[in-house]
Amino acid sequence: MSTLILFLPQGSAPGPATEYSYALTVDGHTATRHASAPAPLLPDPGRAGEVVAVVPVRALSWQRLTLPQGAAAQPGRLRAVLEGLLEERLLDDPAQLHFALEPGARPGAPTWVAVCDRAWLRTALQALEAAGRPVQRVVPEFAPGATAGGAPEYFAIGTPEDPFLVATGQGPDDALAMLPLSPATLQLAGALGTAADAASGEAPPPVRTEPAVAALTEQMLNRPAVLHTAAQRALAAARGPWDLAQFEFASNRRTRTMRRATSSLGAFARAPQWRAARWALGVCVATQLVGLNAWAWQERQALAAKQVGVRNALTQTFPQVQVVVDAPVQMEREVARLRQEAGGVSARDLEPLLAAAGGALPGGRLPTAIEYAAGELRLRGIELQPAELSAANERLAATGYRAQVRDGAVLLREGDRP
């Protein structure tokens, strides 16, 4: 599944000629295309694709607060609660701002809140929707929180005329800092390393830099920097857990969940870091298929051997049987024939059926007619109530017979017969 990740233009409302920096990816880790284009000319990720909008770091501010108990249980009042908590900290009117809570925010625990201009975000998303590129997720370019390596990370971005430094994972709260790029700010943020690091011979922390400010950054650092393009930042932002599309910007929950699940499956199917897992899954599935086929073959062989044994038992016991169609049925017929020739009585004969009926039916009930055919005894002229029939069947259960009322007569036959 393709994902189109684009940067929302900062500043005034976007117009028809506004260009969006974008990256198109299939696995979420590698950009197949990256460039800039007006909204109508942006690549189409397809019907199953996803459009992710990245809010520039300069368009967001971050606030740290603790939600009161019960705030999350009332989503309709959550925005009003945030407005009340942040009113004294913000320079703008809270009604003109959009708020987004940190993923997994819980009442009673400190949490980060992203804040941006409400009208600007609405206009930017509407412009993309009008161009046929509706946004499913809105993510921040950078966000506070613990970094992957547990240590602060540094990014030099911007232009040679307006460079700035972004530091994430700062301090005990893993805050985010944005400062003008200069040797002083690099030293202040810890990007130059400490004297203890230099004394111990440890390498200073890496600084990722955009190509436009790479030379300037390396000159200030007095060491090489790691190139990190805007497309790489967009991919990293899209992989993060944040989604700023909350409150009035929240899309249909079910649609977003399905798209996220589809995106995760697509990433698992194509992302390079999942290659080993895909191979392991394929080996497991292949092993299971081979094992199931081997087990099924063994079961078929065992069943065929049992069928051969039954046929052999029939032909060896009754040599006159030349053609075996249904060995159990044919053996039963041959045994019945032998019993009949020897004068023996089977459970399907008249005498055992009459004896069972006499012991099970209520006393004093005499039939007006007795019919016997094919192992079934029919007694006419006897009427049984449901309770009497149930009691008779309880007594017959020990002998293997069953009684039922049919066509005004009591029908008696072996219980295991249909």
CSV table of N, CA and C in Angstrom, one decimal, residues 167-247:
chain,number,residue,atom,x,y,z
A,167,ALA,N,16.2,19.9,18.9
A,167,ALA,CA,16.8,18.9,19.8
A,167,ALA,C,15.6,18.2,20.5
A,168,THR,N,15.6,16.9,20.4
A,168,THR,CA,14.5,16.1,21.0
A,168,THR,C,15.1,15.2,22.1
A,169,GLY,N,14.2,14.8,23.1
A,169,GLY,CA,14.7,14.0,24.2
A,169,GLY,C,15.5,14.8,25.2
A,170,GLN,N,15.1,16.0,25.4
A,170,GLN,CA,15.9,16.9,26.3
A,170,GLN,C,15.4,16.8,27.7
A,171,GLY,N,16.2,16.7,28.7
A,171,GLY,CA,15.9,16.8,30.1
A,171,GLY,C,15.1,15.6,30.6
A,172,PRO,N,14.6,15.6,31.8
A,172,PRO,CA,13.9,14.5,32.4
A,172,PRO,C,12.5,14.3,31.8
A,173,ASP,N,11.9,15.3,31.2
A,173,ASP,CA,10.6,15.2,30.5
A,173,ASP,C,10.7,14.9,29.0
A,174,ASP,N,12.0,14.6,28.5
A,174,ASP,CA,12.2,14.4,27.1
A,174,ASP,C,11.5,15.4,26.2
A,175,ALA,N,11.8,16.7,26.6
A,175,ALA,CA,11.2,17.8,25.9
A,175,ALA,C,11.8,18.0,24.5
A,176,LEU,N,11.2,18.9,23.8
A,176,LEU,CA,11.7,19.3,22.4
A,176,LEU,C,12.1,20.8,22.5
A,177,ALA,N,13.3,21.1,22.0
A,177,ALA,CA,13.8,22.4,22.0
A,177,ALA,C,14.1,22.9,20.5
A,178,MET,N,13.7,24.1,20.2
A,178,MET,CA,14.0,24.6,18.8
A,178,MET,C,14.7,26.0,19.0
A,179,LEU,N,15.9,26.0,18.5
A,179,LEU,CA,16.8,27.2,18.7
A,179,LEU,C,17.4,27.6,17.4
A,180,PRO,N,17.8,28.9,17.3
A,180,PRO,CA,18.6,29.3,16.1
A,180,PRO,C,19.9,28.6,16.1
A,181,LEU,N,20.3,28.2,14.9
A,181,LEU,CA,21.6,27.4,14.8
A,181,LEU,C,22.8,28.3,15.0
A,182,SER,N,23.5,28.0,16.0
A,182,SER,CA,24.8,28.8,16.3
A,182,SER,C,25.6,28.0,17.2
A,183,PRO,N,27.0,28.3,17.2
A,183,PRO,CA,27.8,27.5,18.2
A,183,PRO,C,27.3,27.6,19.6
A,184,ALA,N,26.7,28.7,20.0
A,184,ALA,CA,26.3,28.8,21.4
A,184,ALA,C,25.1,27.9,21.6
A,185,THR,N,24.2,27.8,20.7
A,185,THR,CA,23.0,27.0,20.9
A,185,THR,C,23.4,25.5,20.8
A,186,LEU,N,24.4,25.2,19.9
A,186,LEU,CA,24.8,23.8,19.9
A,186,LEU,C,25.5,23.4,21.2
A,187,GLN,N,26.2,24.3,21.8
A,187,GLN,CA,26.8,24.0,23.1
A,187,GLN,C,25.8,23.9,24.2
A,188,LEU,N,24.8,24.8,24.1
A,188,LEU,CA,23.7,24.8,25.1
A,188,LEU,C,22.9,23.5,25.1
A,189,ALA,N,22.6,23.1,23.9
A,189,ALA,CA,21.8,21.9,23.7
A,189,ALA,C,22.5,20.6,24.0
A,190,GLY,N,23.9,20.7,24.0
A,190,GLY,CA,24.7,19.5,24.3
A,190,GLY,C,25.1,18.8,23.0
A,191,ALA,N,24.9,19.4,21.8
A,191,ALA,CA,25.3,18.8,20.6
A,191,ALA,C,26.8,18.7,20.4
A,192,LEU,N,27.6,19.6,21.1
A,192,LEU,CA,29.0,19.6,20.9
A,192,LEU,C,29.7,18.6,21.9
A,193,GLY,N,28.9,17.9,22.7
A,193,GLY,CA,29.5,17.0,23.7
A,193,GLY,C,30.0,17.7,24.9
A,194,THR,N,30.4,17.0,25.9
A,194,THR,CA,30.9,17.6,27.2
A,194,THR,C,32.4,17.4,27.3
A,195,ALA,N,33.0,18.1,28.3
A,195,ALA,CA,34.4,17.9,28.5
A,195,ALA,C,34.7,16.5,29.0
A,196,ALA,N,33.8,15.9,29.8
A,196,ALA,CA,34.0,14.6,30.2
A,196,ALA,C,34.0,13.6,29.1
A,197,ASP,N,33.2,13.8,28.1
A,197,ASP,CA,33.2,13.0,26.9
A,197,ASP,C,34.5,13.1,26.2
A,198,ALA,N,35.0,14.3,26.0
A,198,ALA,CA,36.3,14.5,25.4
A,198,ALA,C,37.4,13.9,26.1
A,199,ALA,N,37.4,13.9,27.5
A,199,ALA,CA,38.5,13.4,28.3
A,199,ALA,C,38.4,11.8,28.2
A,200,SER,N,37.3,11.3,28.1
A,200,SER,CA,37.2,9.8,28.0
A,200,SER,C,37.3,9.3,26.6
A,201,GLY,N,37.4,10.2,25.6
A,201,GLY,CA,37.6,9.7,24.3
A,201,GLY,C,36.3,9.3,23.6
A,202,GLU,N,35.1,9.6,24.2
A,202,GLU,CA,33.8,9.2,23.6
A,202,GLU,C,33.5,10.2,22.5
A,203,ALA,N,32.9,9.7,21.4
A,203,ALA,CA,32.5,10.5,20.3
A,203,ALA,C,31.3,11.4,20.7
A,204,PRO,N,31.3,12.7,20.3
A,204,PRO,CA,30.2,13.6,20.5
A,204,PRO,C,28.9,13.1,19.8
A,205,PRO,N,27.8,13.5,20.3
A,205,PRO,CA,26.5,13.0,19.7
A,205,PRO,C,26.4,13.4,18.2
A,206,PRO,N,25.9,12.6,17.3
A,206,PRO,CA,25.7,13.0,15.9
A,206,PRO,C,24.7,14.0,15.7
A,207,VAL,N,24.9,14.8,14.8
A,207,VAL,CA,23.9,15.9,14.4
A,207,VAL,C,23.5,15.6,13.0
A,208,ARG,N,22.2,15.4,12.8
A,208,ARG,CA,21.6,15.2,11.5
A,208,ARG,C,21.3,16.5,10.8
A,209,THR,N,21.7,16.7,9.6
A,209,THR,CA,21.5,18.0,9.0
A,209,THR,C,20.9,17.9,7.6
A,210,GLU,N,20.1,18.9,7.2
A,210,GLU,CA,19.7,19.0,5.8
A,210,GLU,C,20.8,19.4,4.9
A,211,PRO,N,20.8,18.9,3.7
A,211,PRO,CA,21.9,19.3,2.8
A,211,PRO,C,22.1,20.8,2.6
A,212,ALA,N,21.0,21.6,2.7
A,212,ALA,CA,21.1,23.1,2.6
A,212,ALA,C,21.9,23.7,3.6
A,213,VAL,N,21.9,23.2,4.8
A,213,VAL,CA,22.7,23.8,5.9
A,213,VAL,C,23.8,22.8,6.4
A,214,ALA,N,24.2,21.9,5.6
A,214,ALA,CA,25.2,20.9,6.0
A,214,ALA,C,26.6,21.6,6.2
A,215,ALA,N,27.0,22.4,5.2
A,215,ALA,CA,28.3,23.1,5.3
A,215,ALA,C,28.3,24.0,6.5
A,216,LEU,N,27.3,24.7,6.7
A,216,LEU,CA,27.2,25.6,7.9
A,216,LEU,C,27.3,24.9,9.2
A,217,THR,N,26.6,23.8,9.3
A,217,THR,CA,26.6,23.0,10.5
A,217,THR,C,27.9,22.4,10.8
A,218,GLU,N,28.5,21.8,9.8
A,218,GLU,CA,29.9,21.2,10.0
A,218,GLU,C,30.9,22.2,10.4
A,219,GLN,N,30.8,23.4,9.8
A,219,GLN,CA,31.7,24.5,10.2
A,219,GLN,C,31.5,24.9,11.7
A,220,MET,N,30.3,24.9,12.2
A,220,MET,CA,30.1,25.2,13.6
A,220,MET,C,30.5,24.0,14.5
A,221,LEU,N,30.2,22.8,14.0
A,221,LEU,CA,30.6,21.6,14.8
A,221,LEU,C,32.1,21.3,14.8
A,222,ASN,N,32.7,21.7,13.7
A,222,ASN,CA,34.1,21.4,13.5
A,222,ASN,C,34.3,19.9,13.3
A,223,ARG,N,33.3,19.3,12.8
A,223,ARG,CA,33.3,17.8,12.5
A,223,ARG,C,32.3,17.5,11.5
A,224,PRO,N,32.3,16.3,10.8
A,224,PRO,CA,31.3,16.0,9.9
A,224,PRO,C,29.9,15.8,10.6
A,225,ALA,N,28.9,16.1,9.8
A,225,ALA,CA,27.5,15.8,10.3
A,225,ALA,C,26.9,14.8,9.4
A,226,VAL,N,25.7,14.3,9.8
A,226,VAL,CA,25.0,13.2,9.1
A,226,VAL,C,23.9,13.8,8.3
A,227,LEU,N,24.0,13.6,7.0
A,227,LEU,CA,23.0,14.1,6.1
A,227,LEU,C,21.6,13.5,6.4
A,228,HIS,N,20.6,14.3,6.5
A,228,HIS,CA,19.2,13.8,6.8
A,228,HIS,C,18.3,14.7,6.0
A,229,THR,N,17.7,14.1,5.0
A,229,THR,CA,16.8,14.9,4.1
A,229,THR,C,15.4,15.1,4.6
A,230,ALA,N,14.7,16.1,4.0
A,230,ALA,CA,13.3,16.3,4.4
A,230,ALA,C,12.5,15.1,4.2
A,231,ALA,N,12.7,14.3,3.1
A,231,ALA,CA,12.0,13.0,2.9
A,231,ALA,C,12.2,12.0,4.0
A,232,GLN,N,13.4,11.9,4.5
A,232,GLN,CA,13.7,11.0,5.6
A,232,GLN,C,13.0,11.5,6.9
A,233,ARG,N,12.9,12.8,7.1
A,233,ARG,CA,12.1,13.3,8.2
A,233,ARG,C,10.7,13.0,8.1
A,234,ALA,N,10.1,13.2,6.9
A,234,ALA,CA,8.7,12.9,6.6
A,234,ALA,C,8.4,11.4,6.9
A,235,LEU,N,9.3,10.5,6.5
A,235,LEU,CA,9.1,9.1,6.7
A,235,LEU,C,9.1,8.8,8.2
A,236,ALA,N,10.1,9.4,8.9
A,236,ALA,CA,10.2,9.2,10.4
A,236,ALA,C,9.0,9.7,11.1
A,237,ALA,N,8.5,10.9,10.7
A,237,ALA,CA,7.3,11.5,11.3
A,237,ALA,C,6.1,10.6,11.1
A,238,ALA,N,5.9,10.0,9.9
A,238,ALA,CA,4.7,9.2,9.6
A,238,ALA,C,4.8,7.9,10.4
A,239,ARG,N,6.0,7.4,10.7
A,239,ARG,CA,6.0,6.2,11.5
A,239,ARG,C,5.8,6.4,13.0
A,240,GLY,N,5.7,7.6,13.4
A,240,GLY,CA,5.5,7.9,14.8
A,240,GLY,C,4.1,7.6,15.3
A,241,PRO,N,3.9,7.6,16.6
A,241,PRO,CA,2.5,7.3,17.1
A,241,PRO,C,1.6,8.4,17.1
A,242,TRP,N,2.0,9.6,16.9
A,242,TRP,CA,1.2,10.8,17.0
A,242,TRP,C,0.2,10.9,15.9
A,243,ASP,N,-1.0,11.4,16.2
A,243,ASP,CA,-2.0,11.8,15.2
A,243,ASP,C,-2.7,13.1,15.8
A,244,LEU,N,-2.4,14.2,15.1
A,244,LEU,CA,-3.0,15.5,15.5
A,244,LEU,C,-4.4,15.7,15.1
A,245,ALA,N,-5.0,14.8,14.3
A,245,ALA,CA,-6.3,14.9,13.8
A,245,ALA,C,-7.3,14.5,14.9
A,246,GLN,N,-7.5,15.3,15.9
A,246,GLN,CA,-8.3,15.1,17.0
A,246,GLN,C,-9.4,16.1,17.1
A,247,PHE,N,-10.5,15.8,18.0
A,247,PHE,CA,-11.6,16.7,18.1
A,247,PHE,C,-12.3,16.9,16.8
